[in-house]
Amino acid sequence: MVRDQIEAGARTLGLELPDAALAQLEILTTELQRWGKRINLTAILDPQDIVNSHILDSLAVSPHVQGPRVIDIGTGAGFPGLPLAIANPGMDFTLLDSNGKKISFVKHMVGMLGLTNVTAVKARSEDYAPGSRFDTVIARALAAVPRLVELAAHLVREDGQLLALKGKQPAAELEALNAKSDWDYSVTEIMVPGLEAHARHVVSVRRKQTEA
C-alpha cells in the first residue's frame, strides 16, 4: 500500500523512480514511523500521511534542485534531503542539523539504505564551514527567507541557489528580502499529491550577477 502510494505520487510529480528507490522510500517511511513512536522525530506517524507530508512533499522539489553538491540545512529527520538523495543518486547531499537525535536517525537511514551519496553532519548552519560551497542550499520550514540568507549565504556558490520550501507564498518575507539588493528571487507554485488543499511554493534565491 505504502509503496503503491509512493509510486503513484512520484509519477504524478513526473518522476519515474526505479524499484530500488521505491523500496528505499518505503523503508524510510516504515523506519520514520517506528522511530517516531519512541523519540520526537515527527508529529506525523500515520504511514499514508508520512508519504504525503514528508516523502512526496520532499520529492516535489526535485526538478528545482541543481547539483552536483547539495546541502539540506535544518534537515530534521532527513527531509527533504533523504528522499531527494534517493531520487538523485548522481548528486552528493550533505544533511545538516543541530539536533543529535534527529541526526542519529539520518545516519541510521544512510547506513540501512546504503546511501553512498549522503553525509550527515551535526552542526548549526551558521557555524558550518565546509571546504567548498554548494550548488543548492535547501531548507524546509526552517526560517523566513531573509533569515535563511543570513544563515546560509556563506554556503551558496557564486552561481548557486538557496531553495526555500514554503507553504503559502511568503509575500512579506520576499518584500523584506527586496531590501537585500544583492539577492534576486523567483517563486514557483508546486502541487503535492495528497496535499492539494495546502499551498506549496518553492522560492529560489540567487545572488545578483554584476555586469562586466
PDB file of C-alpha atoms in Angstrom:
ATOM      1  CA  MET A   1       0.000   0.000   0.000  1.00  0.00           C
ATOM      2  CA  VAL A   2       2.717   2.478   1.008  1.00  0.00           C
ATOM      3  CA  ARG A   3       4.902   1.566  -1.944  1.00  0.00           C
ATOM      4  CA  ASP A   4       1.988   1.917  -4.374  1.00  0.00           C
ATOM      5  CA  GLN A   5       1.173   5.314  -2.869  1.00  0.00           C
ATOM      6  CA  ILE A   6       4.780   6.464  -3.274  1.00  0.00           C
ATOM      7  CA  GLU A   7       4.994   5.210  -6.859  1.00  0.00           C
ATOM      8  CA  ALA A   8       1.684   6.812  -7.880  1.00  0.00           C
ATOM      9  CA  GLY A   9       2.594  10.091  -6.196  1.00  0.00           C
ATOM     10  CA  ALA A  10       6.029  10.186  -7.780  1.00  0.00           C
ATOM     11  CA  ARG A  11       4.522   9.608 -11.231  1.00  0.00           C
ATOM     12  CA  THR A  12       2.087  12.462 -10.643  1.00  0.00           C
ATOM     13  CA  LEU A  13       5.148  14.614  -9.953  1.00  0.00           C
ATOM     14  CA  GLY A  14       6.707  13.442 -13.215  1.00  0.00           C
ATOM     15  CA  LEU A  15       9.255  11.179 -11.534  1.00  0.00           C
ATOM     16  CA  GLU A  16       9.788   7.612 -12.712  1.00  0.00           C
ATOM     17  CA  LEU A  17      11.644   6.012  -9.828  1.00  0.00           C
ATOM     18  CA  PRO A  18      13.341   2.606 -10.169  1.00  0.00           C
ATOM     19  CA  ASP A  19      12.209  -0.288  -7.999  1.00  0.00           C
ATOM     20  CA  ALA A  20      15.255   0.073  -5.743  1.00  0.00           C
ATOM     21  CA  ALA A  21      14.417   3.709  -4.982  1.00  0.00           C
ATOM     22  CA  LEU A  22      10.774   2.868  -4.271  1.00  0.00           C
ATOM     23  CA  ALA A  23      11.899   0.146  -1.880  1.00  0.00           C
ATOM     24  CA  GLN A  24      14.226   2.590  -0.094  1.00  0.00           C
ATOM     25  CA  LEU A  25      11.464   5.176   0.283  1.00  0.00           C
ATOM     26  CA  GLU A  26       9.131   2.525   1.676  1.00  0.00           C
ATOM     27  CA  ILE A  27      11.757   1.512   4.244  1.00  0.00           C
ATOM     28  CA  LEU A  28      12.300   5.176   5.140  1.00  0.00           C
ATOM     29  CA  THR A  29       8.561   5.574   5.763  1.00  0.00           C
ATOM     30  CA  THR A  30       8.454   2.486   7.994  1.00  0.00           C
ATOM     31  CA  GLU A  31      11.539   3.482   9.985  1.00  0.00           C
ATOM     32  CA  LEU A  32      10.331   7.060  10.489  1.00  0.00           C
ATOM     33  CA  GLN A  33       7.101   5.701  11.930  1.00  0.00           C
ATOM     34  CA  ARG A  34       8.950   3.188  14.128  1.00  0.00           C
ATOM     35  CA  TRP A  35      11.450   5.698  15.490  1.00  0.00           C
ATOM     36  CA  GLY A  36       8.803   8.409  15.791  1.00  0.00           C
ATOM     37  CA  LYS A  37       6.886   6.335  18.301  1.00  0.00           C
ATOM     38  CA  ARG A  38       9.949   6.327  20.594  1.00  0.00           C
ATOM     39  CA  ILE A  39      11.549   9.725  20.106  1.00  0.00           C
ATOM     40  CA  ASN A  40      10.274  13.089  18.873  1.00  0.00           C
ATOM     41  CA  LEU A  41      11.164  12.945  15.173  1.00  0.00           C
ATOM     42  CA  THR A  42       7.817  13.986  13.693  1.00  0.00           C
ATOM     43  CA  ALA A  43       4.274  14.592  14.834  1.00  0.00           C
ATOM     44  CA  ILE A  44       3.067  12.662  11.781  1.00  0.00           C
ATOM     45  CA  LEU A  45       3.010   8.914  12.414  1.00  0.00           C
ATOM     46  CA  ASP A  46       0.365   7.517  10.057  1.00  0.00           C
ATOM     47  CA  PRO A  47       2.200   5.864   7.117  1.00  0.00           C
ATOM     48  CA  GLN A  48      -0.037   7.408   4.440  1.00  0.00           C
ATOM     49  CA  ASP A  49       0.377  10.847   5.999  1.00  0.00           C
ATOM     50  CA  ILE A  50       4.157  10.339   6.179  1.00  0.00           C
ATOM     51  CA  VAL A  51       4.187   9.576   2.453  1.00  0.00           C
ATOM     52  CA  ASN A  52       2.211  12.717   1.590  1.00  0.00           C
ATOM     53  CA  SER A  53       3.708  15.178   4.066  1.00  0.00           C
ATOM     54  CA  HIS A  54       7.333  14.016   4.057  1.00  0.00           C
ATOM     55  CA  ILE A  55       8.161  11.748   1.112  1.00  0.00           C
ATOM     56  CA  LEU A  56       6.139  13.347  -1.695  1.00  0.00           C
ATOM     57  CA  ASP A  57       6.446  16.871  -0.280  1.00  0.00           C
ATOM     58  CA  SER A  58      10.230  16.387  -0.485  1.00  0.00           C
ATOM     59  CA  LEU A  59      10.241  14.796  -3.948  1.00  0.00           C
ATOM     60  CA  ALA A  60       8.119  17.638  -5.346  1.00  0.00           C
ATOM     61  CA  VAL A  61      11.109  19.981  -5.249  1.00  0.00           C
ATOM     62  CA  SER A  62      13.407  17.575  -7.120  1.00  0.00           C
ATOM     63  CA  PRO A  63      13.088  19.333 -10.525  1.00  0.00           C
ATOM     64  CA  HIS A  64      14.293  22.574  -8.914  1.00  0.00           C
ATOM     65  CA  VAL A  65      17.469  21.145  -7.369  1.00  0.00           C
ATOM     66  CA  GLN A  66      20.747  21.769  -9.196  1.00  0.00           C
ATOM     67  CA  GLY A  67      23.871  19.787  -8.422  1.00  0.00           C
ATOM     68  CA  PRO A  68      26.159  18.118  -8.079  1.00  0.00           C
ATOM     69  CA  ARG A  69      26.612  19.385  -4.479  1.00  0.00           C
ATOM     70  CA  VAL A  70      23.511  19.925  -2.337  1.00  0.00           C
ATOM     71  CA  ILE A  71      23.111  20.712   1.353  1.00  0.00           C
ATOM     72  CA  ASP A  72      19.860  20.417   3.319  1.00  0.00           C
ATOM     73  CA  ILE A  73      20.084  22.755   6.331  1.00  0.00           C
ATOM     74  CA  GLY A  74      17.847  22.081   9.308  1.00  0.00           C
ATOM     75  CA  THR A  75      17.122  18.679   7.812  1.00  0.00           C
ATOM     76  CA  GLY A  76      15.476  17.343  10.982  1.00  0.00           C
ATOM     77  CA  ALA A  77      14.758  13.662  10.395  1.00  0.00           C
ATOM     78  CA  GLY A  78      16.151  13.956   6.868  1.00  0.00           C
ATOM     79  CA  PHE A  79      13.592  15.896   4.870  1.00  0.00           C
ATOM     80  CA  PRO A  80      13.739  16.850   2.117  1.00  0.00           C
ATOM     81  CA  GLY A  81      17.315  15.560   1.883  1.00  0.00           C
ATOM     82  CA  LEU A  82      16.842  11.782   2.174  1.00  0.00           C
ATOM     83  CA  PRO A  83      14.091  11.424  -0.460  1.00  0.00           C
ATOM     84  CA  LEU A  84      15.959  13.796  -2.786  1.00  0.00           C
ATOM     85  CA  ALA A  85      19.174  11.798  -2.382  1.00  0.00           C
ATOM     86  CA  ILE A  86      17.328   8.557  -3.139  1.00  0.00           C
ATOM     87  CA  ALA A  87      15.749  10.102  -6.249  1.00  0.00           C
ATOM     88  CA  ASN A  88      19.011  11.735  -7.397  1.00  0.00           C
ATOM     89  CA  PRO A  89      21.825   9.210  -6.862  1.00  0.00           C
ATOM     90  CA  GLY A  90      24.155  11.227  -9.106  1.00  0.00           C
ATOM     91  CA  MET A  91      24.180  14.176  -6.698  1.00  0.00           C
ATOM     92  CA  ASP A  92      26.053  14.470  -3.389  1.00  0.00           C
ATOM     93  CA  PHE A  93      23.964  15.526  -0.396  1.00  0.00           C
ATOM     94  CA  THR A  94      25.001  16.887   2.992  1.00  0.00           C
ATOM     95  CA  LEU A  95      22.231  16.765   5.607  1.00  0.00           C
ATOM     96  CA  LEU A  96      22.815  19.235   8.434  1.00  0.00           C
ATOM     97  CA  ASP A  97      21.024  19.643  11.764  1.00  0.00           C
ATOM     98  CA  SER A  98      21.975  20.614  15.304  1.00  0.00           C
ATOM     99  CA  ASN A  99      19.622  18.052  16.897  1.00  0.00           C
ATOM    100  CA  GLY A 100      21.645  14.985  17.844  1.00  0.00           C
ATOM    101  CA  LYS A 101      18.694  12.562  17.978  1.00  0.00           C
ATOM    102  CA  LYS A 102      17.493  13.559  14.527  1.00  0.00           C
ATOM    103  CA  ILE A 103      20.958  13.319  13.007  1.00  0.00           C
ATOM    104  CA  SER A 104      21.294   9.888  14.631  1.00  0.00           C
ATOM    105  CA  PHE A 105      18.179   8.830  12.736  1.00  0.00           C
ATOM    106  CA  VAL A 106      19.560  10.253   9.490  1.00  0.00           C
ATOM    107  CA  LYS A 107      22.818   8.341   9.982  1.00  0.00           C
ATOM    108  CA  HIS A 108      20.814   5.192  10.754  1.00  0.00           C
ATOM    109  CA  MET A 109      18.908   5.558   7.490  1.00  0.00           C
ATOM    110  CA  VAL A 110      22.058   6.304   5.473  1.00  0.00           C
ATOM    111  CA  GLY A 111      23.534   3.023   6.729  1.00  0.00           C
ATOM    112  CA  MET A 112      20.360   0.971   6.401  1.00  0.00           C
ATOM    113  CA  LEU A 113      19.672   2.181   2.851  1.00  0.00           C
ATOM    114  CA  GLY A 114      23.320   2.109   1.742  1.00  0.00           C
ATOM    115  CA  LEU A 115      23.231   5.730   0.597  1.00  0.00           C
ATOM    116  CA  THR A 116      26.763   6.473  -0.571  1.00  0.00           C
ATOM    117  CA  ASN A 117      25.795   9.984  -1.721  1.00  0.00           C
ATOM    118  CA  VAL A 118      24.725  11.283   1.716  1.00  0.00           C
ATOM    119  CA  THR A 119      26.783  12.748   4.572  1.00  0.00           C
ATOM    120  CA  ALA A 120      25.042  13.588   7.850  1.00  0.00           C
ATOM    121  CA  VAL A 121      26.518  16.416   9.939  1.00  0.00           C
ATOM    122  CA  LYS A 122      25.539  17.622  13.417  1.00  0.00           C
ATOM    123  CA  ALA A 123      26.045  21.385  13.307  1.00  0.00           C
ATOM    124  CA  ARG A 124      24.297  24.725  13.030  1.00  0.00           C
ATOM    125  CA  SER A 125      24.253  26.126   9.502  1.00  0.00           C
ATOM    126  CA  GLU A 126      25.725  29.466  10.549  1.00  0.00           C
ATOM    127  CA  ASP A 127      28.692  27.661  12.139  1.00  0.00           C
ATOM    128  CA  TYR A 128      29.295  25.120   9.380  1.00  0.00           C
ATOM    129  CA  ALA A 129      32.369  25.824   7.262  1.00  0.00           C
ATOM    130  CA  PRO A 130      32.858  23.154   4.564  1.00  0.00           C
ATOM    131  CA  GLY A 131      35.876  23.059   2.290  1.00  0.00           C
ATOM    132  CA  SER A 132      33.806  24.156  -0.705  1.00  0.00           C
ATOM    133  CA  ARG A 133      30.390  25.674  -1.223  1.00  0.00           C
ATOM    134  CA  PHE A 134      27.228  24.136  -2.646  1.00  0.00           C
ATOM    135  CA  ASP A 135      25.259  24.374  -5.888  1.00  0.00           C
ATOM    136  CA  THR A 136      21.979  24.190  -3.957  1.00  0.00           C
ATOM    137  CA  VAL A 137      21.283  25.006  -0.324  1.00  0.00           C
ATOM    138  CA  ILE A 138      17.789  23.808   0.566  1.00  0.00           C
ATOM    139  CA  ALA A 139      15.640  24.386   3.637  1.00  0.00           C
ATOM    140  CA  ARG A 140      12.125  23.303   4.521  1.00  0.00           C
ATOM    141  CA  ALA A 141      10.180  25.175   7.211  1.00  0.00           C
ATOM    142  CA  LEU A 142      13.356  26.431   8.881  1.00  0.00           C
ATOM    143  CA  ALA A 143      13.150  30.223   8.889  1.00  0.00           C
ATOM    144  CA  ALA A 144      11.922  33.258   6.991  1.00  0.00           C
ATOM    145  CA  VAL A 145      13.669  33.772   3.655  1.00  0.00           C
ATOM    146  CA  PRO A 146      15.729  36.827   4.726  1.00  0.00           C
ATOM    147  CA  ARG A 147      16.887  34.915   7.811  1.00  0.00           C
ATOM    148  CA  LEU A 148      17.825  31.915   5.640  1.00  0.00           C
ATOM    149  CA  VAL A 149      20.047  34.200   3.574  1.00  0.00           C
ATOM    150  CA  GLU A 150      21.731  35.380   6.777  1.00  0.00           C
ATOM    151  CA  LEU A 151      22.215  31.802   7.996  1.00  0.00           C
ATOM    152  CA  ALA A 152      23.361  30.182   4.791  1.00  0.00           C
ATOM    153  CA  ALA A 153      24.699  32.707   2.266  1.00  0.00           C
ATOM    154  CA  HIS A 154      28.250  31.530   3.015  1.00  0.00           C
ATOM    155  CA  LEU A 155      27.293  28.018   1.865  1.00  0.00           C
ATOM    156  CA  VAL A 156      25.974  29.061  -1.585  1.00  0.00           C
ATOM    157  CA  ARG A 157      28.327  29.104  -4.554  1.00  0.00           C
ATOM    158  CA  GLU A 158      28.509  32.334  -6.543  1.00  0.00           C
ATOM    159  CA  ASP A 159      26.307  30.776  -9.241  1.00  0.00           C
ATOM    160  CA  GLY A 160      24.364  28.588  -6.814  1.00  0.00           C
ATOM    161  CA  GLN A 161      20.917  28.929  -5.280  1.00  0.00           C
ATOM    162  CA  LEU A 162      19.164  28.873  -1.945  1.00  0.00           C
ATOM    163  CA  LEU A 163      15.872  26.971  -2.169  1.00  0.00           C
ATOM    164  CA  ALA A 164      13.257  27.682   0.493  1.00  0.00           C
ATOM    165  CA  LEU A 165      10.266  25.340   0.661  1.00  0.00           C
ATOM    166  CA  LYS A 166       7.233  27.266   1.843  1.00  0.00           C
ATOM    167  CA  GLY A 167       3.501  26.828   2.300  1.00  0.00           C
ATOM    168  CA  LYS A 168       1.611  29.959   1.261  1.00  0.00           C
ATOM    169  CA  GLN A 169       3.535  32.380  -0.919  1.00  0.00           C
ATOM    170  CA  PRO A 170       5.659  34.299   1.607  1.00  0.00           C
ATOM    171  CA  ALA A 171       4.916  37.792   0.307  1.00  0.00           C
ATOM    172  CA  ALA A 172       6.020  39.603   3.477  1.00  0.00           C
ATOM    173  CA  GLU A 173       9.279  37.632   3.615  1.00  0.00           C
ATOM    174  CA  LEU A 174      10.047  38.407  -0.027  1.00  0.00           C
ATOM    175  CA  GLU A 175       9.263  42.076   0.472  1.00  0.00           C
ATOM    176  CA  ALA A 176      11.814  42.099   3.282  1.00  0.00           C
ATOM    177  CA  LEU A 177      14.302  40.300   1.046  1.00  0.00           C
ATOM    178  CA  ASN A 178      13.970  43.099  -1.503  1.00  0.00           C
ATOM    179  CA  ALA A 179      15.874  45.268   0.938  1.00  0.00           C
ATOM    180  CA  LYS A 180      18.869  42.990   0.362  1.00  0.00           C
ATOM    181  CA  SER A 181      19.811  44.410  -3.017  1.00  0.00           C
ATOM    182  CA  ASP A 182      22.400  41.729  -3.783  1.00  0.00           C
ATOM    183  CA  TRP A 183      19.837  38.879  -3.991  1.00  0.00           C
ATOM    184  CA  ASP A 184      17.178  38.051  -6.587  1.00  0.00           C
ATOM    185  CA  TYR A 185      14.369  35.534  -6.177  1.00  0.00           C
ATOM    186  CA  SER A 186      11.768  33.613  -8.140  1.00  0.00           C
ATOM    187  CA  VAL A 187       8.727  31.769  -6.810  1.00  0.00           C
ATOM    188  CA  THR A 188       7.170  28.589  -8.222  1.00  0.00           C
ATOM    189  CA  GLU A 189       3.919  27.076  -7.015  1.00  0.00           C
ATOM    190  CA  ILE A 190       4.016  23.281  -6.812  1.00  0.00           C
ATOM    191  CA  MET A 191       1.312  20.679  -6.295  1.00  0.00           C
ATOM    192  CA  VAL A 192       1.957  17.764  -3.960  1.00  0.00           C
ATOM    193  CA  PRO A 193      -0.208  14.623  -4.298  1.00  0.00           C
ATOM    194  CA  GLY A 194      -2.301  14.184  -1.167  1.00  0.00           C
ATOM    195  CA  LEU A 195      -1.709  17.786  -0.109  1.00  0.00           C
ATOM    196  CA  GLU A 196      -3.683  19.518  -2.862  1.00  0.00           C
ATOM    197  CA  ALA A 197      -5.599  21.568  -0.298  1.00  0.00           C
ATOM    198  CA  HIS A 198      -2.375  23.005   1.096  1.00  0.00           C
ATOM    199  CA  ALA A 199      -0.399  25.653  -0.772  1.00  0.00           C
ATOM    200  CA  ARG A 200       3.205  24.804  -1.607  1.00  0.00           C
ATOM    201  CA  HIS A 201       5.765  27.204  -3.040  1.00  0.00           C
ATOM    202  CA  VAL A 202       9.453  26.937  -3.867  1.00  0.00           C
ATOM    203  CA  VAL A 203      11.463  30.145  -3.536  1.00  0.00           C
ATOM    204  CA  SER A 204      14.783  30.190  -5.405  1.00  0.00           C
ATOM    205  CA  VAL A 205      17.160  32.886  -4.180  1.00  0.00           C
ATOM    206  CA  ARG A 206      20.306  33.757  -6.137  1.00  0.00           C
ATOM    207  CA  ARG A 207      22.997  36.402  -5.975  1.00  0.00           C
ATOM    208  CA  LYS A 208      22.518  39.215  -8.451  1.00  0.00           C
ATOM    209  CA  GLN A 209      25.109  38.949 -11.180  1.00  0.00           C
ATOM    210  CA  THR A 210      27.135  42.112 -11.642  1.00  0.00           C
ATOM    211  CA  GLU A 211      27.541  43.268 -15.216  1.00  0.00           C
ATOM    212  CA  ALA A 212      31.053  43.116 -16.620  1.00  0.00           C
TER     213      ALA A 212
END
